[in-house]
mmCIF file of C-alpha atoms in Angstrom:
data_model
loop_
_atom_site.group_PDB
_atom_site.id
_atom_site.type_symbol
_atom_site.label_atom_id
_atom_site.label_comp_id
_atom_site.label_asym_id
_atom_site.label_seq_id
_atom_site.Cartn_x
_atom_site.Cartn_y
_atom_site.Cartn_z
ATOM 1 C CA UNK A 1 39.341 24.630 24.417
ATOM 2 C CA UNK A 2 42.616 24.874 22.488
ATOM 3 C CA UNK A 3 46.252 24.640 23.529
ATOM 4 C CA UNK A 4 47.059 28.237 22.757
ATOM 5 C CA UNK A 5 50.686 28.676 21.833
ATOM 6 C CA UNK A 6 51.460 24.969 22.027
ATOM 7 C CA UNK A 7 52.506 24.884 18.410
ATOM 8 C CA UNK A 8 55.518 27.079 19.179
ATOM 9 C CA UNK A 9 56.890 25.109 22.099
ATOM 10 C CA UNK A 10 60.235 23.360 21.865
ATOM 11 C CA UNK A 11 61.877 20.740 23.987
ATOM 12 C CA UNK A 12 64.242 23.103 25.795
ATOM 13 C CA UNK A 13 66.000 21.345 28.652
ATOM 14 C CA UNK A 14 63.571 18.439 28.449
ATOM 15 C CA UNK A 15 64.922 16.590 25.447
ATOM 16 C CA UNK A 16 63.332 13.157 25.914
ATOM 17 C CA UNK A 17 59.824 12.409 24.676
ATOM 18 C CA UNK A 18 59.630 8.981 23.087
ATOM 19 C CA UNK A 19 57.601 7.197 25.788
ATOM 20 C CA UNK A 20 54.888 9.817 26.300
ATOM 21 C CA UNK A 21 54.820 10.370 22.544
ATOM 22 C CA UNK A 22 54.181 6.709 21.892
ATOM 23 C CA UNK A 23 51.415 6.549 24.507
ATOM 24 C CA UNK A 24 49.923 9.726 23.023
ATOM 25 C CA UNK A 25 49.867 8.034 19.612
ATOM 26 C CA UNK A 26 48.127 4.973 21.079
ATOM 27 C CA UNK A 27 45.500 7.240 22.626
ATOM 28 C CA UNK A 28 44.923 9.055 19.337
ATOM 29 C CA UNK A 29 44.562 5.793 17.440
ATOM 30 C CA UNK A 30 42.217 4.368 20.076
ATOM 31 C CA UNK A 31 40.040 7.467 19.548
ATOM 32 C CA UNK A 32 40.120 6.753 15.783
ATOM 33 C CA UNK A 33 41.405 10.233 15.034
ATOM 34 C CA UNK A 34 43.896 11.105 12.333
ATOM 35 C CA UNK A 35 46.765 13.389 13.243
ATOM 36 C CA UNK A 36 45.137 16.249 11.365
ATOM 37 C CA UNK A 37 41.762 15.757 13.019
ATOM 38 C CA UNK A 38 43.278 15.634 16.497
ATOM 39 C CA UNK A 39 45.402 18.682 15.729
ATOM 40 C CA UNK A 40 42.207 20.541 14.834
ATOM 41 C CA UNK A 41 40.562 19.473 18.113
ATOM 42 C CA UNK A 42 43.618 20.614 20.064
ATOM 43 C CA UNK A 43 44.069 23.857 18.159
ATOM 44 C CA UNK A 44 47.656 23.106 17.159
ATOM 45 C CA UNK A 45 49.511 22.470 13.918
ATOM 46 C CA UNK A 46 49.630 18.939 12.524
ATOM 47 C CA UNK A 47 53.410 19.155 12.823
ATOM 48 C CA UNK A 48 52.991 19.618 16.578
ATOM 49 C CA UNK A 49 51.006 16.390 16.923
ATOM 50 C CA UNK A 50 53.568 14.616 14.739
ATOM 51 C CA UNK A 51 56.388 16.007 16.868
ATOM 52 C CA UNK A 52 54.727 14.877 20.091
ATOM 53 C CA UNK A 53 54.149 11.368 18.763
ATOM 54 C CA UNK A 54 57.701 10.967 17.480
ATOM 55 C CA UNK A 55 59.194 12.435 20.643
ATOM 56 C CA UNK A 56 60.951 15.210 18.723
ATOM 57 C CA UNK A 57 58.788 17.699 20.629
ATOM 58 C CA UNK A 58 58.672 16.206 24.127
ATOM 59 C CA UNK A 59 55.313 16.473 25.826
ATOM 60 C CA UNK A 60 57.102 17.214 29.094
ATOM 61 C CA UNK A 61 58.260 20.499 27.571
ATOM 62 C CA UNK A 62 54.762 21.994 27.480
ATOM 63 C CA UNK A 63 53.575 23.849 30.557
ATOM 64 C CA UNK A 64 51.624 22.164 33.325
ATOM 65 C CA UNK A 65 48.555 24.155 32.347
ATOM 66 C CA UNK A 66 48.822 23.091 28.715
ATOM 67 C CA UNK A 67 49.274 19.463 29.717
ATOM 68 C CA UNK A 68 46.133 19.611 31.871
ATOM 69 C CA UNK A 69 44.264 21.211 28.964
ATOM 70 C CA UNK A 70 45.517 18.449 26.671
ATOM 71 C CA UNK A 71 44.255 15.793 29.069
ATOM 72 C CA UNK A 72 40.884 17.540 29.362
ATOM 73 C CA UNK A 73 40.412 17.562 25.592
ATOM 74 C CA UNK A 74 41.443 13.920 25.257
ATOM 75 C CA UNK A 75 38.991 13.030 28.034
ATOM 76 C CA UNK A 76 36.192 14.868 26.228
ATOM 77 C CA UNK A 77 37.038 12.971 23.050
ATOM 78 C CA UNK A 78 36.651 9.658 24.884
ATOM 79 C CA UNK A 79 40.055 8.790 26.347
ATOM 80 C CA UNK A 80 39.757 6.636 29.465
ATOM 81 C CA UNK A 81 41.138 7.556 32.863
ATOM 82 C CA UNK A 82 43.639 4.693 32.607
ATOM 83 C CA UNK A 83 44.832 6.016 29.238
ATOM 84 C CA UNK A 84 45.380 9.492 30.651
ATOM 85 C CA UNK A 85 47.168 8.017 33.651
ATOM 86 C CA UNK A 86 49.430 6.144 31.230
ATOM 87 C CA UNK A 87 50.179 9.406 29.431
ATOM 88 C CA UNK A 88 51.275 10.991 32.709
ATOM 89 C CA UNK A 89 53.423 7.960 33.451
ATOM 90 C CA UNK A 90 54.962 8.303 30.016
ATOM 91 C CA UNK A 91 56.053 11.840 30.869
ATOM 92 C CA UNK A 92 57.553 10.601 34.157
ATOM 93 C CA UNK A 93 59.373 7.833 32.292
ATOM 94 C CA UNK A 94 60.739 10.327 29.768
ATOM 95 C CA UNK A 95 62.031 12.480 32.617
ATOM 96 C CA UNK A 96 63.796 9.465 34.110
ATOM 97 C CA UNK A 97 65.220 8.237 30.791
ATOM 98 C CA UNK A 98 66.202 11.762 29.786
ATOM 99 C CA UNK A 99 68.128 12.278 33.010
ATOM 100 C CA UNK A 100 69.943 8.986 32.521
ATOM 101 C CA UNK A 101 70.839 9.640 28.880
ATOM 102 C CA UNK A 102 71.956 13.227 29.455
ATOM 103 C CA UNK A 103 74.091 12.611 32.541
ATOM 104 C CA UNK A 104 77.690 11.503 32.254
ATOM 105 C CA UNK A 105 78.410 8.635 34.626
ATOM 106 C CA UNK A 106 81.147 10.616 36.377
ATOM 107 C CA UNK A 107 78.641 13.389 37.130
ATOM 108 C CA UNK A 108 75.947 11.214 38.722
ATOM 109 C CA UNK A 109 74.826 12.673 42.068
ATOM 110 C CA UNK A 110 72.910 10.051 44.087
ATOM 111 C CA UNK A 111 71.616 12.623 46.576
ATOM 112 C CA UNK A 112 69.631 14.407 43.848
ATOM 113 C CA UNK A 113 68.526 11.451 41.761
ATOM 114 C CA UNK A 114 64.867 10.862 40.893
ATOM 115 C CA UNK A 115 64.969 7.365 42.393
ATOM 116 C CA UNK A 116 65.791 8.844 45.799
ATOM 117 C CA UNK A 117 62.848 11.256 45.795
ATOM 118 C CA UNK A 118 59.798 8.972 45.713
ATOM 119 C CA UNK A 119 58.693 5.360 45.939
ATOM 120 C CA UNK A 120 58.196 4.192 42.377
ATOM 121 C CA UNK A 121 54.844 2.625 41.576
ATOM 122 C CA UNK A 122 54.085 -0.577 39.748
ATOM 123 C CA UNK A 123 52.750 1.242 36.634
ATOM 124 C CA UNK A 124 55.885 3.422 36.453
ATOM 125 C CA UNK A 125 58.106 0.385 36.893
ATOM 126 C CA UNK A 126 56.285 -1.452 34.108
ATOM 127 C CA UNK A 127 56.821 1.506 31.764
ATOM 128 C CA UNK A 128 60.591 1.509 32.405
ATOM 129 C CA UNK A 129 60.767 -2.287 32.184
ATOM 130 C CA UNK A 130 58.954 -2.059 28.839
ATOM 131 C CA UNK A 131 61.947 -0.218 27.380
ATOM 132 C CA UNK A 132 64.406 -2.786 28.720
ATOM 133 C CA UNK A 133 62.601 -6.119 28.414
ATOM 134 C CA UNK A 134 59.861 -5.446 25.867
ATOM 135 C CA UNK A 135 57.064 -6.643 28.171
ATOM 136 C CA UNK A 136 54.099 -4.330 27.630
ATOM 137 C CA UNK A 137 52.637 -2.591 30.699
ATOM 138 C CA UNK A 138 49.287 -3.882 31.900
ATOM 139 C CA UNK A 139 47.693 -0.447 31.738
ATOM 140 C CA UNK A 140 48.266 -0.213 27.976
ATOM 141 C CA UNK A 141 46.346 -3.392 27.167
ATOM 142 C CA UNK A 142 43.060 -1.496 26.824
ATOM 143 C CA UNK A 143 44.598 0.955 24.376
ATOM 144 C CA UNK A 144 45.969 -1.897 22.310
ATOM 145 C CA UNK A 145 42.558 -3.547 22.274
ATOM 146 C CA UNK A 146 40.861 -0.417 20.948
ATOM 147 C CA UNK A 147 43.474 0.241 18.267
ATOM 148 C CA UNK A 148 42.077 -0.795 14.874
ATOM 149 C CA UNK A 149 44.958 0.504 12.775
ATOM 150 C CA UNK A 150 46.218 -1.924 10.148
ATOM 151 C CA UNK A 151 49.693 -2.363 8.791
ATOM 152 C CA UNK A 152 53.091 -2.334 10.521
ATOM 153 C CA UNK A 153 53.147 -0.416 13.790
ATOM 154 C CA UNK A 154 56.113 -0.053 16.145
ATOM 155 C CA UNK A 155 55.528 -2.389 19.085
ATOM 156 C CA UNK A 156 56.941 0.015 21.662
ATOM 157 C CA UNK A 157 59.206 2.983 22.155
ATOM 158 C CA UNK A 158 62.763 1.768 21.838
ATOM 159 C CA UNK A 159 66.229 2.572 23.054
ATOM 160 C CA UNK A 160 69.188 1.878 20.802
ATOM 161 C CA UNK A 161 71.722 -0.673 22.030
ATOM 162 C CA UNK A 162 74.047 2.146 23.087
ATOM 163 C CA UNK A 163 71.240 4.070 24.792
ATOM 164 C CA UNK A 164 70.049 1.006 26.682
ATOM 165 C CA UNK A 165 73.594 0.288 27.809
ATOM 166 C CA UNK A 166 74.016 3.885 28.970
ATOM 167 C CA UNK A 167 70.758 3.829 30.959
ATOM 168 C CA UNK A 168 71.610 0.522 32.652
ATOM 169 C CA UNK A 169 75.121 1.718 33.501
ATOM 170 C CA UNK A 170 73.621 4.933 34.872
ATOM 171 C CA UNK A 171 71.294 2.954 37.153
ATOM 172 C CA UNK A 172 74.169 0.759 38.362
ATOM 173 C CA UNK A 173 76.278 3.855 39.017
ATOM 174 C CA UNK A 174 73.681 5.586 41.187
ATOM 175 C CA UNK A 175 73.197 2.370 43.168
ATOM 176 C CA UNK A 176 76.927 1.987 43.760
ATOM 177 C CA UNK A 177 77.227 5.595 44.932
ATOM 178 C CA UNK A 178 74.159 5.541 47.168
ATOM 179 C CA UNK A 179 74.706 5.696 50.925
ATOM 180 C CA UNK A 180 73.252 2.279 51.666
ATOM 181 C CA UNK A 181 73.443 2.884 55.426
ATOM 182 C CA UNK A 182 70.808 5.671 55.295
ATOM 183 C CA UNK A 183 67.066 5.348 54.556
ATOM 184 C CA UNK A 184 67.230 7.740 51.579
ATOM 185 C CA UNK A 185 70.261 5.992 50.117
ATOM 186 C CA UNK A 186 68.646 2.603 50.630
ATOM 187 C CA UNK A 187 65.531 3.822 48.806
ATOM 188 C CA UNK A 188 67.678 4.829 45.845
ATOM 189 C CA UNK A 189 69.704 1.623 45.835
ATOM 190 C CA UNK A 190 66.789 -0.763 46.225
ATOM 191 C CA UNK A 191 64.789 0.871 43.429
ATOM 192 C CA UNK A 192 67.811 0.782 41.152
ATOM 193 C CA UNK A 193 68.264 -2.915 41.947
ATOM 194 C CA UNK A 194 64.624 -3.645 41.229
ATOM 195 C CA UNK A 195 64.719 -1.941 37.825
ATOM 196 C CA UNK A 196 67.931 -3.750 36.915
ATOM 197 C CA UNK A 197 66.178 -7.041 37.603
ATOM 198 C CA UNK A 198 64.363 -6.591 34.282
ATOM 199 C CA UNK A 199 67.647 -6.760 32.365
ATOM 200 C CA UNK A 200 68.311 -10.369 31.479
ATOM 201 C CA UNK A 201 72.035 -10.011 30.806
ATOM 202 C CA UNK A 202 74.329 -12.340 32.836
ATOM 203 C CA UNK A 203 76.573 -9.357 33.595
ATOM 204 C CA UNK A 204 73.704 -7.616 35.401
ATOM 205 C CA UNK A 205 72.799 -10.756 37.331
ATOM 206 C CA UNK A 206 76.394 -11.098 38.543
ATOM 207 C CA UNK A 207 76.541 -7.415 39.489
ATOM 208 C CA UNK A 208 73.336 -7.734 41.517
ATOM 209 C CA UNK A 209 74.682 -10.837 43.245
ATOM 210 C CA UNK A 210 77.859 -8.973 44.168
ATOM 211 C CA UNK A 211 75.879 -5.995 45.478
ATOM 212 C CA UNK A 212 73.641 -8.318 47.489
ATOM 213 C CA UNK A 213 76.668 -9.834 49.214
ATOM 214 C CA UNK A 214 78.283 -6.440 49.774
ATOM 215 C CA UNK A 215 75.093 -5.017 51.271
ATOM 216 C CA UNK A 216 74.740 -7.918 53.692
ATOM 217 C CA UNK A 217 78.248 -7.138 54.934
ATOM 218 C CA UNK A 218 77.653 -3.378 55.004
ATOM 219 C CA UNK A 219 74.244 -3.617 56.709
ATOM 220 C CA UNK A 220 74.156 -6.970 58.542
ATOM 221 C CA UNK A 221 70.645 -8.454 58.389
ATOM 222 C CA UNK A 222 68.431 -8.464 61.458
ATOM 223 C CA UNK A 223 65.502 -10.763 62.002
ATOM 224 C CA UNK A 224 62.154 -9.131 61.387
ATOM 225 C CA UNK A 225 61.762 -5.440 60.632
ATOM 226 C CA UNK A 226 64.665 -3.015 60.374
ATOM 227 C CA UNK A 227 65.468 0.014 58.213
ATOM 228 C CA UNK A 228 67.226 -2.268 55.728
ATOM 229 C CA UNK A 229 64.081 -4.400 55.259
ATOM 230 C CA UNK A 230 62.979 -2.657 52.008
ATOM 231 C CA UNK A 231 66.495 -2.918 50.562
ATOM 232 C CA UNK A 232 66.608 -6.645 51.295
ATOM 233 C CA UNK A 233 63.186 -7.195 49.726
ATOM 234 C CA UNK A 234 63.942 -5.370 46.484
ATOM 235 C CA UNK A 235 67.320 -7.052 46.067
ATOM 236 C CA UNK A 236 65.767 -10.471 46.617
ATOM 237 C CA UNK A 237 63.019 -9.655 44.110
ATOM 238 C CA UNK A 238 65.509 -8.578 41.447
ATOM 239 C CA UNK A 239 67.632 -11.709 41.872
ATOM 240 C CA UNK A 240 64.553 -13.928 41.888
ATOM 241 C CA UNK A 241 63.460 -12.441 38.567
ATOM 242 C CA UNK A 242 66.911 -13.272 37.206
ATOM 243 C CA UNK A 243 66.638 -16.902 38.296
ATOM 244 C CA UNK A 244 68.122 -17.095 41.806
ATOM 245 C CA UNK A 245 65.397 -17.893 44.391
ATOM 246 C CA UNK A 246 67.706 -18.261 47.401
ATOM 247 C CA UNK A 247 67.836 -14.556 48.394
ATOM 248 C CA UNK A 248 64.031 -14.504 48.463
ATOM 249 C CA UNK A 249 63.895 -17.640 50.588
ATOM 250 C CA UNK A 250 66.422 -16.056 52.930
ATOM 251 C CA UNK A 251 64.368 -12.853 53.015
ATOM 252 C CA UNK A 252 61.235 -14.769 53.989
ATOM 253 C CA UNK A 253 63.008 -16.750 56.706
ATOM 254 C CA UNK A 254 64.886 -13.730 58.130
ATOM 255 C CA UNK A 255 62.670 -10.707 57.563
ATOM 256 C CA UNK A 256 59.109 -12.048 57.821
ATOM 257 C CA UNK A 257 59.512 -13.392 61.333
ATOM 258 C CA UNK A 258 57.736 -10.783 63.473
ATOM 259 C CA UNK A 259 54.581 -8.700 63.317
ATOM 260 C CA UNK A 260 56.432 -5.598 62.141
ATOM 261 C CA UNK A 261 57.952 -7.508 59.243
ATOM 262 C CA UNK A 262 54.581 -8.972 58.276
ATOM 263 C CA UNK A 263 52.925 -5.542 58.420
ATOM 264 C CA UNK A 264 55.677 -4.108 56.226
ATOM 265 C CA UNK A 265 55.206 -6.886 53.687
ATOM 266 C CA UNK A 266 51.435 -6.433 53.519
ATOM 267 C CA UNK A 267 51.639 -2.640 53.317
ATOM 268 C CA UNK A 268 54.202 -2.734 50.535
ATOM 269 C CA UNK A 269 52.123 -5.234 48.582
ATOM 270 C CA UNK A 270 49.010 -3.088 49.089
ATOM 271 C CA UNK A 271 50.885 -0.084 47.697
ATOM 272 C CA UNK A 272 52.270 -2.093 44.793
ATOM 273 C CA UNK A 273 48.922 -3.442 43.566
ATOM 274 C CA UNK A 274 46.941 -0.246 44.197
ATOM 275 C CA UNK A 275 44.973 -1.064 47.359
ATOM 276 C CA UNK A 276 46.973 1.616 49.168
ATOM 277 C CA UNK A 277 46.532 4.712 47.025
ATOM 278 C CA UNK A 278 48.773 7.754 46.839
ATOM 279 C CA UNK A 279 52.379 8.710 46.194
ATOM 280 C CA UNK A 280 54.986 8.091 48.877
ATOM 281 C CA UNK A 281 58.166 10.119 49.316
ATOM 282 C CA UNK A 282 59.951 7.524 51.456
ATOM 283 C CA UNK A 283 59.686 3.938 52.660
ATOM 284 C CA UNK A 284 58.389 5.052 56.071
ATOM 285 C CA UNK A 285 54.794 4.235 55.099
ATOM 286 C CA UNK A 286 55.673 0.544 54.959
ATOM 287 C CA UNK A 287 55.899 0.475 58.731
ATOM 288 C CA UNK A 288 53.557 3.279 59.788
ATOM 289 C CA UNK A 289 50.408 2.630 57.719
ATOM 290 C CA UNK A 290 47.635 0.791 59.635
ATOM 291 C CA UNK A 291 46.800 -2.410 57.778
ATOM 292 C CA UNK A 292 43.094 -1.743 58.285
ATOM 293 C CA UNK A 293 43.363 1.422 56.163
ATOM 294 C CA UNK A 294 43.200 -0.562 52.905
ATOM 295 C CA UNK A 295 40.678 -3.236 51.879
ATOM 296 C CA UNK A 296 42.860 -5.881 50.205
ATOM 297 C CA UNK A 297 40.603 -6.868 47.300
ATOM 298 C CA UNK A 298 43.210 -6.105 44.634
ATOM 299 C CA UNK A 299 45.960 -7.767 46.651
ATOM 300 C CA UNK A 300 43.881 -10.927 47.055
ATOM 301 C CA UNK A 301 43.219 -11.076 43.314
ATOM 302 C CA UNK A 302 46.852 -10.352 42.495
ATOM 303 C CA UNK A 303 48.124 -13.154 44.722
ATOM 304 C CA UNK A 304 45.534 -15.699 43.587
ATOM 305 C CA UNK A 305 46.547 -15.065 39.983
ATOM 306 C CA UNK A 306 50.211 -15.708 40.809
ATOM 307 C CA UNK A 307 50.259 -19.014 42.663
ATOM 308 C CA UNK A 308 52.541 -20.490 40.027
ATOM 309 C CA UNK A 309 55.777 -19.873 38.167
ATOM 310 C CA UNK A 310 59.086 -18.563 39.545
ATOM 311 C CA UNK A 311 59.692 -20.441 42.799
ATOM 312 C CA UNK A 312 61.009 -17.433 44.728
ATOM 313 C CA UNK A 313 58.023 -15.268 43.905
ATOM 314 C CA UNK A 314 55.692 -18.230 44.389
ATOM 315 C CA UNK A 315 56.868 -18.766 47.961
ATOM 316 C CA UNK A 316 56.586 -15.043 48.736
ATOM 317 C CA UNK A 317 53.084 -14.969 47.239
ATOM 318 C CA UNK A 318 51.981 -17.973 49.285
ATOM 319 C CA UNK A 319 53.394 -16.496 52.479
ATOM 320 C CA UNK A 320 51.772 -13.127 51.771
ATOM 321 C CA UNK A 321 48.390 -14.727 51.088
ATOM 322 C CA UNK A 322 48.702 -16.762 54.289
ATOM 323 C CA UNK A 323 49.573 -13.569 56.211
ATOM 324 C CA UNK A 324 46.779 -11.567 54.557
ATOM 325 C CA UNK A 325 44.137 -14.120 55.500
ATOM 326 C CA UNK A 326 45.291 -13.938 59.127
ATOM 327 C CA UNK A 327 44.094 -10.326 59.250
ATOM 328 C CA UNK A 328 41.327 -10.614 56.621
ATOM 329 C CA UNK A 329 39.603 -13.964 57.345
ATOM 330 C CA UNK A 330 36.520 -12.814 55.428
ATOM 331 C CA UNK A 331 38.505 -13.372 52.228
ATOM 332 C CA UNK A 332 37.945 -17.126 52.386
ATOM 333 C CA UNK A 333 34.341 -16.792 53.488
ATOM 334 C CA UNK A 334 33.550 -15.848 49.911
ATOM 335 C CA UNK A 335 32.659 -19.201 48.261
ATOM 336 C CA UNK A 336 34.144 -18.366 44.855
ATOM 337 C CA UNK A 337 37.443 -17.220 46.357
ATOM 338 C CA UNK A 338 37.567 -20.206 48.716
ATOM 339 C CA UNK A 339 36.946 -22.693 45.896
ATOM 340 C CA UNK A 340 39.576 -21.123 43.665
ATOM 341 C CA UNK A 341 42.116 -21.105 46.481
ATOM 342 C CA UNK A 342 41.340 -24.718 47.444
ATOM 343 C CA UNK A 343 41.941 -25.891 43.869
ATOM 344 C CA UNK A 344 45.246 -24.057 43.616
ATOM 345 C CA UNK A 345 46.424 -25.293 47.011
ATOM 346 C CA UNK A 346 45.689 -28.892 46.015
ATOM 347 C CA UNK A 347 47.675 -28.474 42.814
ATOM 348 C CA UNK A 348 50.634 -26.885 44.604
ATOM 349 C CA UNK A 349 50.722 -29.621 47.231
ATOM 350 C CA UNK A 350 50.641 -32.276 44.513
ATOM 351 C CA UNK A 351 53.495 -30.610 42.625
ATOM 352 C CA UNK A 352 55.617 -30.538 45.815
ATOM 353 C CA UNK A 353 57.955 -27.812 44.534
ATOM 354 C CA UNK A 354 58.014 -25.457 47.501
ATOM 355 C CA UNK A 355 60.040 -25.468 50.712
ATOM 356 C CA UNK A 356 58.924 -27.300 53.843
ATOM 357 C CA UNK A 357 57.904 -24.046 55.536
ATOM 358 C CA UNK A 358 55.882 -22.909 52.524
ATOM 359 C CA UNK A 359 54.208 -26.308 52.402
ATOM 360 C CA UNK A 360 53.156 -25.832 56.037
ATOM 361 C CA UNK A 361 51.610 -22.499 55.075
ATOM 362 C CA UNK A 362 49.710 -24.182 52.250
ATOM 363 C CA UNK A 363 48.407 -26.786 54.696
ATOM 364 C CA UNK A 364 47.312 -23.997 57.053
ATOM 365 C CA UNK A 365 45.535 -22.254 54.189
ATOM 366 C CA UNK A 366 43.782 -25.475 53.206
ATOM 367 C CA UNK A 367 42.639 -25.991 56.801
ATOM 368 C CA UNK A 368 41.384 -22.395 56.980
ATOM 369 C CA UNK A 369 39.395 -22.813 53.772
ATOM 370 C CA UNK A 370 37.852 -26.043 55.073
ATOM 371 C CA UNK A 371 36.855 -24.422 58.375
ATOM 372 C CA UNK A 372 35.351 -21.414 56.584
ATOM 373 C CA UNK A 373 33.310 -23.733 54.354
ATOM 374 C CA UNK A 374 31.674 -25.370 57.396
ATOM 375 C CA UNK A 375 30.474 -22.060 58.846
#
């Protein structure tokens, strides 16, 4: 199968291609193919492969059919499903970055923005954060491990200082213009906040703090679940990442106080870690998805691996694990899981870093583990 005509394609309106191009290069190198050999397999000119990898010929500019054919050939050559998923995410990231770079701030329309059209996934978020913070996405680790190329290799696709500044200003602008009293506007704003949390600049931290205060005045918080619950969670997460744990502590004490709030927290976590599969066009699923529709194995592992570090996230992780075990008691009936949890609880209690309420949850978890061990 060859990509007939692909060698003649140009970027057209889709002028951004650096992220997908870089992932494409990682895939090629993991397959141990030269550019010329892969070009032969694909039925395109070597210059086409070079253009894709550099981003000069954006992969998003080829047709959907050609992209599917490209993925099929890469799969036949040995590319993993996770690698092909990363390639698709790279195209999505290029679309997002391209829109930001090619839109003047005065022309930003929040009602038509990509961040208002779907709930961004953890892998997509990690790709965007990669450009801002330099932290490599988890789903590219396998490609890195299989890459045997020697010599200097660019560590990641990069934005220039001016480009990065433009993208961050673009994200701030769409958040400021979003209608934060409507569900769609809150989806846009909260996702913009979350992405901005990966920018370590003090200016961004202050802007997020100001927006947090403004939003609490604009949409006064209610205890437990409300339509502003997702907005509050994402804002607290962004500020926690930037070093302020108090909004997260306030979120836990205000928003995780009833069954609806707990269900929302568990469902969002399940979506984030991949237990709850599928794209979502709005935040409605957070409240409407039955918690017995996902198994929780990935969420359990995710939380157990993160019972340390940033105090705001730590307290949310402890609370979420405590809440998860309430509805999935079989989790601690597994001896290996129970032993691991018991060791981590003992360490956390000895360190005495968490709030009084979180400490009570740790004590409850320790009691639950002890009871399960006697059965």
